[in-house]
Coordinates of C-alpha atoms and ligand atoms in Angstrom, one line a residue:
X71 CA 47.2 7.8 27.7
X72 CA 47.6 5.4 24.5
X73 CA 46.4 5.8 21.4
X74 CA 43.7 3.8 20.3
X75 CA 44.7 2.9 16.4
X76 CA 42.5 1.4 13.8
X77 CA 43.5 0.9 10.2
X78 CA 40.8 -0.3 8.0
X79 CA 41.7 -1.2 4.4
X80 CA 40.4 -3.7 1.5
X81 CA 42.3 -6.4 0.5
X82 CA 41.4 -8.8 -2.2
X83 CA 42.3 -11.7 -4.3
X84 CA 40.1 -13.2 -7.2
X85 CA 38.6 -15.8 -5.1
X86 CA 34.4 -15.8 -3.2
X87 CA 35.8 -14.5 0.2
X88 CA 35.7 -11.0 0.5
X89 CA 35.3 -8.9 3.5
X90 CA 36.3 -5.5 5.7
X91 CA 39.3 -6.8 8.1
X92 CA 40.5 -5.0 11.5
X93 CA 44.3 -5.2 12.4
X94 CA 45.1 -4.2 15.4
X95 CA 48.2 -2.1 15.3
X96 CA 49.7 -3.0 18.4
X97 CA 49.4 -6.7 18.0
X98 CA 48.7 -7.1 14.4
X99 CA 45.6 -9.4 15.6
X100 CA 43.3 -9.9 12.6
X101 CA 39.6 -9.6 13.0
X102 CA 36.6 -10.1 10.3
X103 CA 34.5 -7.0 10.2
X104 CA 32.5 -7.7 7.2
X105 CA 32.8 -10.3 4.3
X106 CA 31.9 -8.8 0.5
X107 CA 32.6 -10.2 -2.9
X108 CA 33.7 -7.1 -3.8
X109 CA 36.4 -4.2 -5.0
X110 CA 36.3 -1.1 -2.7
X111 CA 39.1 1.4 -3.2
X112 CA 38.7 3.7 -0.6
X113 CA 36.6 3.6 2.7
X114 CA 35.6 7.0 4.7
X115 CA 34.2 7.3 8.6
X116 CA 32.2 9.7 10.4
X117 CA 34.0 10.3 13.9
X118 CA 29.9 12.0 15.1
X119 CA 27.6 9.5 14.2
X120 CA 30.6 6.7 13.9
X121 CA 30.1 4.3 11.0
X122 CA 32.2 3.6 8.3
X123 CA 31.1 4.1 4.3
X124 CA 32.5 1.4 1.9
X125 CA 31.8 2.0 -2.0
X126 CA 31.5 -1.1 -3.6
X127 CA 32.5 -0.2 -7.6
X128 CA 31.0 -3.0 -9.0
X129 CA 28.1 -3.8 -7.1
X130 CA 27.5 -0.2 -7.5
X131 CA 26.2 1.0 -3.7
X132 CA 27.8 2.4 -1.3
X133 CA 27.3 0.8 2.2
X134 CA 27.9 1.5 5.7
X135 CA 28.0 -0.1 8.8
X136 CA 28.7 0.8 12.9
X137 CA 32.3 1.0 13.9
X138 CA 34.2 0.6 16.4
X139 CA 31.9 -2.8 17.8
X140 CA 32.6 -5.6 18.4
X141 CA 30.9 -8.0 16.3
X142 CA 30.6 -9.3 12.7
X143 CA 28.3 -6.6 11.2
X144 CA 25.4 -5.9 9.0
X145 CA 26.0 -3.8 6.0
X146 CA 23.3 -1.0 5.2
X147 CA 23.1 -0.1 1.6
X148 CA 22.3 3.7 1.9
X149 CA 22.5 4.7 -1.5
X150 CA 23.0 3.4 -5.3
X151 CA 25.4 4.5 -7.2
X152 CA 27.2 3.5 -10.7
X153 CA 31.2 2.4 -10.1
X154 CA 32.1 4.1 -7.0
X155 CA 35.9 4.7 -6.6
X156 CA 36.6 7.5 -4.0
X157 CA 35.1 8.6 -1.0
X158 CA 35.2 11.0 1.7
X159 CA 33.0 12.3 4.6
X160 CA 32.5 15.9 5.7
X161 CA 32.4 16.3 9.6
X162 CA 31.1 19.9 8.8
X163 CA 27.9 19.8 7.3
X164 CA 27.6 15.7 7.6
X165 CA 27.8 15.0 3.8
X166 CA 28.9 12.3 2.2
X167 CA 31.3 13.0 -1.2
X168 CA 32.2 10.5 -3.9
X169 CA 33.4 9.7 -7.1
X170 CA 31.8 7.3 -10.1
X171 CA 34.8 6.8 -12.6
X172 CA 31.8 6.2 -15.3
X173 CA 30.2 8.0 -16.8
X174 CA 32.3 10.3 -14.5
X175 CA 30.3 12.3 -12.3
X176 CA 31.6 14.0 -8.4
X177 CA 28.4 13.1 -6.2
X178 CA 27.2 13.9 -2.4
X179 CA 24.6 13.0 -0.4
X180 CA 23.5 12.7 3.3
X181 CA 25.2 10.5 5.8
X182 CA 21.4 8.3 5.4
X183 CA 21.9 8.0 1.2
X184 CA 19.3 11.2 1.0
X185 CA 19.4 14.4 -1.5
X186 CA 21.8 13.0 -4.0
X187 CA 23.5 15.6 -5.8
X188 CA 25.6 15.4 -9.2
X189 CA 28.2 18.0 -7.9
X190 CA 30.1 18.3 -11.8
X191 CA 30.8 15.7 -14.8
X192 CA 34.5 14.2 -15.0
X193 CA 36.6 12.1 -17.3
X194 CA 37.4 9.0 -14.9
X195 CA 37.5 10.4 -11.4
X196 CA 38.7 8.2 -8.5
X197 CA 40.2 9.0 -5.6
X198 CA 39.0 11.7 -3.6
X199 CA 39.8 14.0 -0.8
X200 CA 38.6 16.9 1.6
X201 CA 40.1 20.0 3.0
X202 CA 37.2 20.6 5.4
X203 CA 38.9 23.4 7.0
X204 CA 39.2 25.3 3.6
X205 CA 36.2 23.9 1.8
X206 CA 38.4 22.4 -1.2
X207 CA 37.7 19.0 -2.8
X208 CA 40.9 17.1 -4.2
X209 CA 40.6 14.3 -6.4
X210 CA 42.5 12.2 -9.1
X211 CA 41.9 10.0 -12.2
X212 CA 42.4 7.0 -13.7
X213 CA 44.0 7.6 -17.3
X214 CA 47.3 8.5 -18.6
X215 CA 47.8 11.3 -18.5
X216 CA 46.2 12.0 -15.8
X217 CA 45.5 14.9 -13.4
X218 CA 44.8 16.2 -10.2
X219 CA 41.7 18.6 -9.1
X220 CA 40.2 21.0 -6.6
X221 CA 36.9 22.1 -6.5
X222 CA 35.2 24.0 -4.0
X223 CA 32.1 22.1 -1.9
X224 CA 29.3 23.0 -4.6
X225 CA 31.5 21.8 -7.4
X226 CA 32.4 25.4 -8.8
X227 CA 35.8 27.1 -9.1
X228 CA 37.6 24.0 -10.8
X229 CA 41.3 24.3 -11.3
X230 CA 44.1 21.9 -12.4
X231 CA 46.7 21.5 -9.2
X232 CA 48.7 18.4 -11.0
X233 CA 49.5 18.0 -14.6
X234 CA 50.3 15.7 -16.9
X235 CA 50.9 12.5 -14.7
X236 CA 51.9 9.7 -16.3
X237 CA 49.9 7.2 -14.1
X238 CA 46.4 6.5 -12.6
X239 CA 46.2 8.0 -9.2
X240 CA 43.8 5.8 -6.6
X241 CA 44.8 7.3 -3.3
X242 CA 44.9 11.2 -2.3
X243 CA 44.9 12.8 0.9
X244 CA 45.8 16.3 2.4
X245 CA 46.9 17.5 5.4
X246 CA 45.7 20.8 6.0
X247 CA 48.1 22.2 9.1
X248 CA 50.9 21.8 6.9
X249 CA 49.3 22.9 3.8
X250 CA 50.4 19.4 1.1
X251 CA 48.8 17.2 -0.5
X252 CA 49.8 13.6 -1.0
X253 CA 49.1 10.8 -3.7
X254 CA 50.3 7.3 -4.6
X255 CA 51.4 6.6 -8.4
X256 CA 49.6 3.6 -9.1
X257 CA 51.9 2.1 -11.7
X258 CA 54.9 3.5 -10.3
X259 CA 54.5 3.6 -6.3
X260 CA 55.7 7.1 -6.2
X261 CA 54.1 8.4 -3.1
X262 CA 54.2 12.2 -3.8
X263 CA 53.8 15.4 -2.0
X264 CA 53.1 18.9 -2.8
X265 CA 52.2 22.0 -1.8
X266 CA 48.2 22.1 -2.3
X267 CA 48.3 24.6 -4.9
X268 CA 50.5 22.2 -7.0
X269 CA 53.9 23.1 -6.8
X270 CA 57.2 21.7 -5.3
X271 CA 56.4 18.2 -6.0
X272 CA 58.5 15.5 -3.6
X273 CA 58.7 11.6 -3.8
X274 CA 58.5 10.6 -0.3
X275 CA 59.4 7.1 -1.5
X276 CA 59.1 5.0 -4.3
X277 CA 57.7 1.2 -3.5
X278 CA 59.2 -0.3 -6.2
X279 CA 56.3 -1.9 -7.3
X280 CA 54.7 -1.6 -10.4
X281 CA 50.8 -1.4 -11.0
X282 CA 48.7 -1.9 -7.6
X283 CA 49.8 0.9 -5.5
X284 CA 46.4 1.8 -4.1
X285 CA 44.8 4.0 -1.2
X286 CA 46.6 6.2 1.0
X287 CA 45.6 7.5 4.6
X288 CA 47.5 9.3 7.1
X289 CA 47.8 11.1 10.4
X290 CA 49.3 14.1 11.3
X291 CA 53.0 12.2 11.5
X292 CA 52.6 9.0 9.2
X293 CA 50.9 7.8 5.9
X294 CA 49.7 4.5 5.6
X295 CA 50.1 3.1 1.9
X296 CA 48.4 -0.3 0.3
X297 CA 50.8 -1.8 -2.7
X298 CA 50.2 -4.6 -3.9
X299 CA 49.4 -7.3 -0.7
X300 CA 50.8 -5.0 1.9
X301 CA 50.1 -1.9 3.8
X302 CA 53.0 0.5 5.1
X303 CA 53.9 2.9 7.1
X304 CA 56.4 5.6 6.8
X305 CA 56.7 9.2 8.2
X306 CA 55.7 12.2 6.4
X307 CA 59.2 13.5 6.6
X308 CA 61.1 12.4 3.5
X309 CA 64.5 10.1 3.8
X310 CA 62.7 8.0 6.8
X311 CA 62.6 3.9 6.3
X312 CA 59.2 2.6 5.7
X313 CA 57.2 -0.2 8.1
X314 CA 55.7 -3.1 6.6
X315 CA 52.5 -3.2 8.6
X316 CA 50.8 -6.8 7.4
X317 CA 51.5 -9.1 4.6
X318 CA 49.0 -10.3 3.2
X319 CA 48.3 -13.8 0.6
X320 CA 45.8 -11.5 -1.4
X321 CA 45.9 -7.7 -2.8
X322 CA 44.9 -5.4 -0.2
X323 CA 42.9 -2.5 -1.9
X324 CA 41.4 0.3 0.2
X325 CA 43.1 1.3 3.4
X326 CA 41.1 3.2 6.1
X327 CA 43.1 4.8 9.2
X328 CA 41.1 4.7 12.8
X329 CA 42.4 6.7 15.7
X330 CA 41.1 7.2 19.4
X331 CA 41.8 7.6 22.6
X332 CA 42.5 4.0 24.0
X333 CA 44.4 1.2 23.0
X334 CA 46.5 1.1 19.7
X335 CA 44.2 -1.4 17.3
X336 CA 44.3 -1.5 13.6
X337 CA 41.6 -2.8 11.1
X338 CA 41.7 -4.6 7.5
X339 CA 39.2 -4.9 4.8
X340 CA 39.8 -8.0 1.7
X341 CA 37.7 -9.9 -0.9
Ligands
NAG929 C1 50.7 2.8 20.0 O1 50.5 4.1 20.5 C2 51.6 4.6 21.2 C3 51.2 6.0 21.7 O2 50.9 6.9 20.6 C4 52.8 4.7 20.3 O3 53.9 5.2 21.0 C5 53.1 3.3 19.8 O4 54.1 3.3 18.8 C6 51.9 2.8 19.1 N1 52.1 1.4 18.6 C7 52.0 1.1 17.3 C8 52.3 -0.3 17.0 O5 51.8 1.9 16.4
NAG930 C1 33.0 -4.2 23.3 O1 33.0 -5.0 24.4 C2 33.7 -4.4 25.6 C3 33.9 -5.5 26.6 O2 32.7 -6.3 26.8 C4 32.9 -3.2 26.0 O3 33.6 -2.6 27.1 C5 32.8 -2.2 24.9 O4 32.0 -1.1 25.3 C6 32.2 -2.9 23.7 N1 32.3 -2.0 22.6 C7 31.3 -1.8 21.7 C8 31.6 -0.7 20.7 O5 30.3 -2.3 21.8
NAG931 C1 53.9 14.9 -20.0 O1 54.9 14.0 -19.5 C2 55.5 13.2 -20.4 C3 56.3 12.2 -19.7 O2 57.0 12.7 -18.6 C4 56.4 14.1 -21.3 O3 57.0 13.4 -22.3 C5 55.5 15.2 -22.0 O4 56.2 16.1 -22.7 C6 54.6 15.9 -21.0 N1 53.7 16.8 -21.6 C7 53.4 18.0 -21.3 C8 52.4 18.7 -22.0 O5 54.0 18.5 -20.3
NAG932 C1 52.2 27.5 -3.4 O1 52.1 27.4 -2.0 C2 53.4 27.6 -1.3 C3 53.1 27.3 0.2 O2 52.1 28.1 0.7 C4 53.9 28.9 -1.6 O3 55.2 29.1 -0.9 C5 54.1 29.1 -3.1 O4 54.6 30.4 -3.4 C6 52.8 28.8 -3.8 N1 53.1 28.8 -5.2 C7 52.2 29.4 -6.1 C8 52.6 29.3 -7.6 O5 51.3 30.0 -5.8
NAG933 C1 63.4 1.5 -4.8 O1 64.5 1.6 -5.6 C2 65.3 2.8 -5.3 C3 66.4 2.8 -6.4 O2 67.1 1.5 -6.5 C4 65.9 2.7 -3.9 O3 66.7 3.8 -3.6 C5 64.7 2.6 -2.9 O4 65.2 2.4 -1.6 C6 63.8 1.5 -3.3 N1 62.6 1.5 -2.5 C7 62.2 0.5 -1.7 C8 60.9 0.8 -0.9 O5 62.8 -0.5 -1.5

């Protein structure tokens, strides 16, 4: 049987057309999923109820919309929200998590944009990730210095992991079988790992590129990275050569990895 692979990721240049882009992994076939004048930075899914959540920072909402399908689709505002950055979706209790980087608040709410809750207050949060098997919430910042969090689900128990980074930090994920977290360096393109309690920090690999290293997402083998107009692919295991997935004409932002039992297919979002 073959994977069915989906990337979804935002991609934007200063111009009117904006939008949510599929690339199919296998072919690297292009389709339009959604077009937005807008920034999004991170995108989450729900595998249950299958739709995909897309915070739009300055539009301030954060939309979702039916995936996989096969059409150009509607977006659904479910809830309002000010400057969302980072977002992620708990299979476990069905609750949507996010970040606004101002006035700096953690927030979750139901899959349907109902029972909004202020989770804790934070000096520029953005991205965001969850350990759903451990109940932890990871997330970064955008200042410099900067650092990295954990929280538990309620927003209680906070504790520094990473200290003192010199960058803003706009995509986070963790892979819980193997215990580390990983991060992109948004001024530097160091993509880092770690244990999740913080220590023995590793660069994986360094892009080269300076500002607009954005989102991360991965799978139990490979992480996906956005810098600048490209997404890449390299494996977990440090001293392996990256993959240049696409290439695009404009920035490509938020970066969204769908897997299932199929065909390989990939997806991309841009402005
Ligand atoms: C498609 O999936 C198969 C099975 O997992 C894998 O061997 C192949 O490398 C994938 N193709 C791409 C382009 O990722
Ligand atoms: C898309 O179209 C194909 C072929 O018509 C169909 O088999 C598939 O179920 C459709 N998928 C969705 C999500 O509607
Ligand atoms: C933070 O990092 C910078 C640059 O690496 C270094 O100069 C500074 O001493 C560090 N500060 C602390 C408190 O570790
Ligand atoms: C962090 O976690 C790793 C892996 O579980 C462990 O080996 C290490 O001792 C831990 N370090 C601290 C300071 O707790
Ligand atoms: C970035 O530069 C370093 C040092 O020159 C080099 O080892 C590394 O391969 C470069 N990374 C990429 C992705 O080209």
């Amino acid at each position: 049987m073959k994977l069915h692979q989906t990337m979804l990721c935002m991609q934007s240049l200063l111009i009117m057309i904006a939008g949510v882009y599929e690339i199919d992994l296998d072919t690297g076939e292009v389709r339009t999923l959604t077009r937005q004048n807008e920034q999004v930075f991170s995108m989450a899914y729900d595998h249950k109820k299958r739709y995909v959540y897309v915070p739009r920072y300055s539009t301030g909402d954060i939309v979702r919309f039916p995936y996989p399908n096969n059409h150009t689709v509607m977006l659904g505002t479910i809830v309002s929200t000010i400057y969302p950055v980072g977002i992620a979706f708990d299979s476990v209790n069905s609750h949507l998590y996010w970040t606004e980087i101002s006035p700096g608040r953690i927030m979750r709410c139901n899959p349907d944009g109902s029972d909004v809750t202020i989770l804790l207050n934070e000096n520029k949060p953005t991205a965001l990730t969850l350990d759903i098997q451990n109940r932890w919430i990871y997330y970064a910042q955008q200042l410099s210095p900067s650092e990295i969090f954990r929280t538990n689900f309620d927003g209680m128990d906070k504790r520094v992991i990473i200290k003192n980074l010199t960058t803003y930090v706009l995509g986070i994920g963790v892979d819980v079988d193997v215990e580390r977290l990983y991060w992109m360096e948004y001024y530097t393109g160091d993509l880092q790992s770690a244990w999740d309690n913080g220590s023995d920090v590793k660069t994986i690999i360094s892009t080269n590129v300076t500002i607009e290293n954005w989102d991360i997402d991965m799978d139990e083998d490979f992480i996906f990275y956005t810098s600048y107009n490209q997404i890449i692919k390299i494996n977990k295991f440090l001293g392996q050569i990256p993959t240049v997935v696409h290439t695009d004409t404009q920035r490509i932002y938020g970066v969204l990895l769908y897997k299932q039992d199929g065909k390989n297919t990939s997806i991309r979002n841009t402005i």
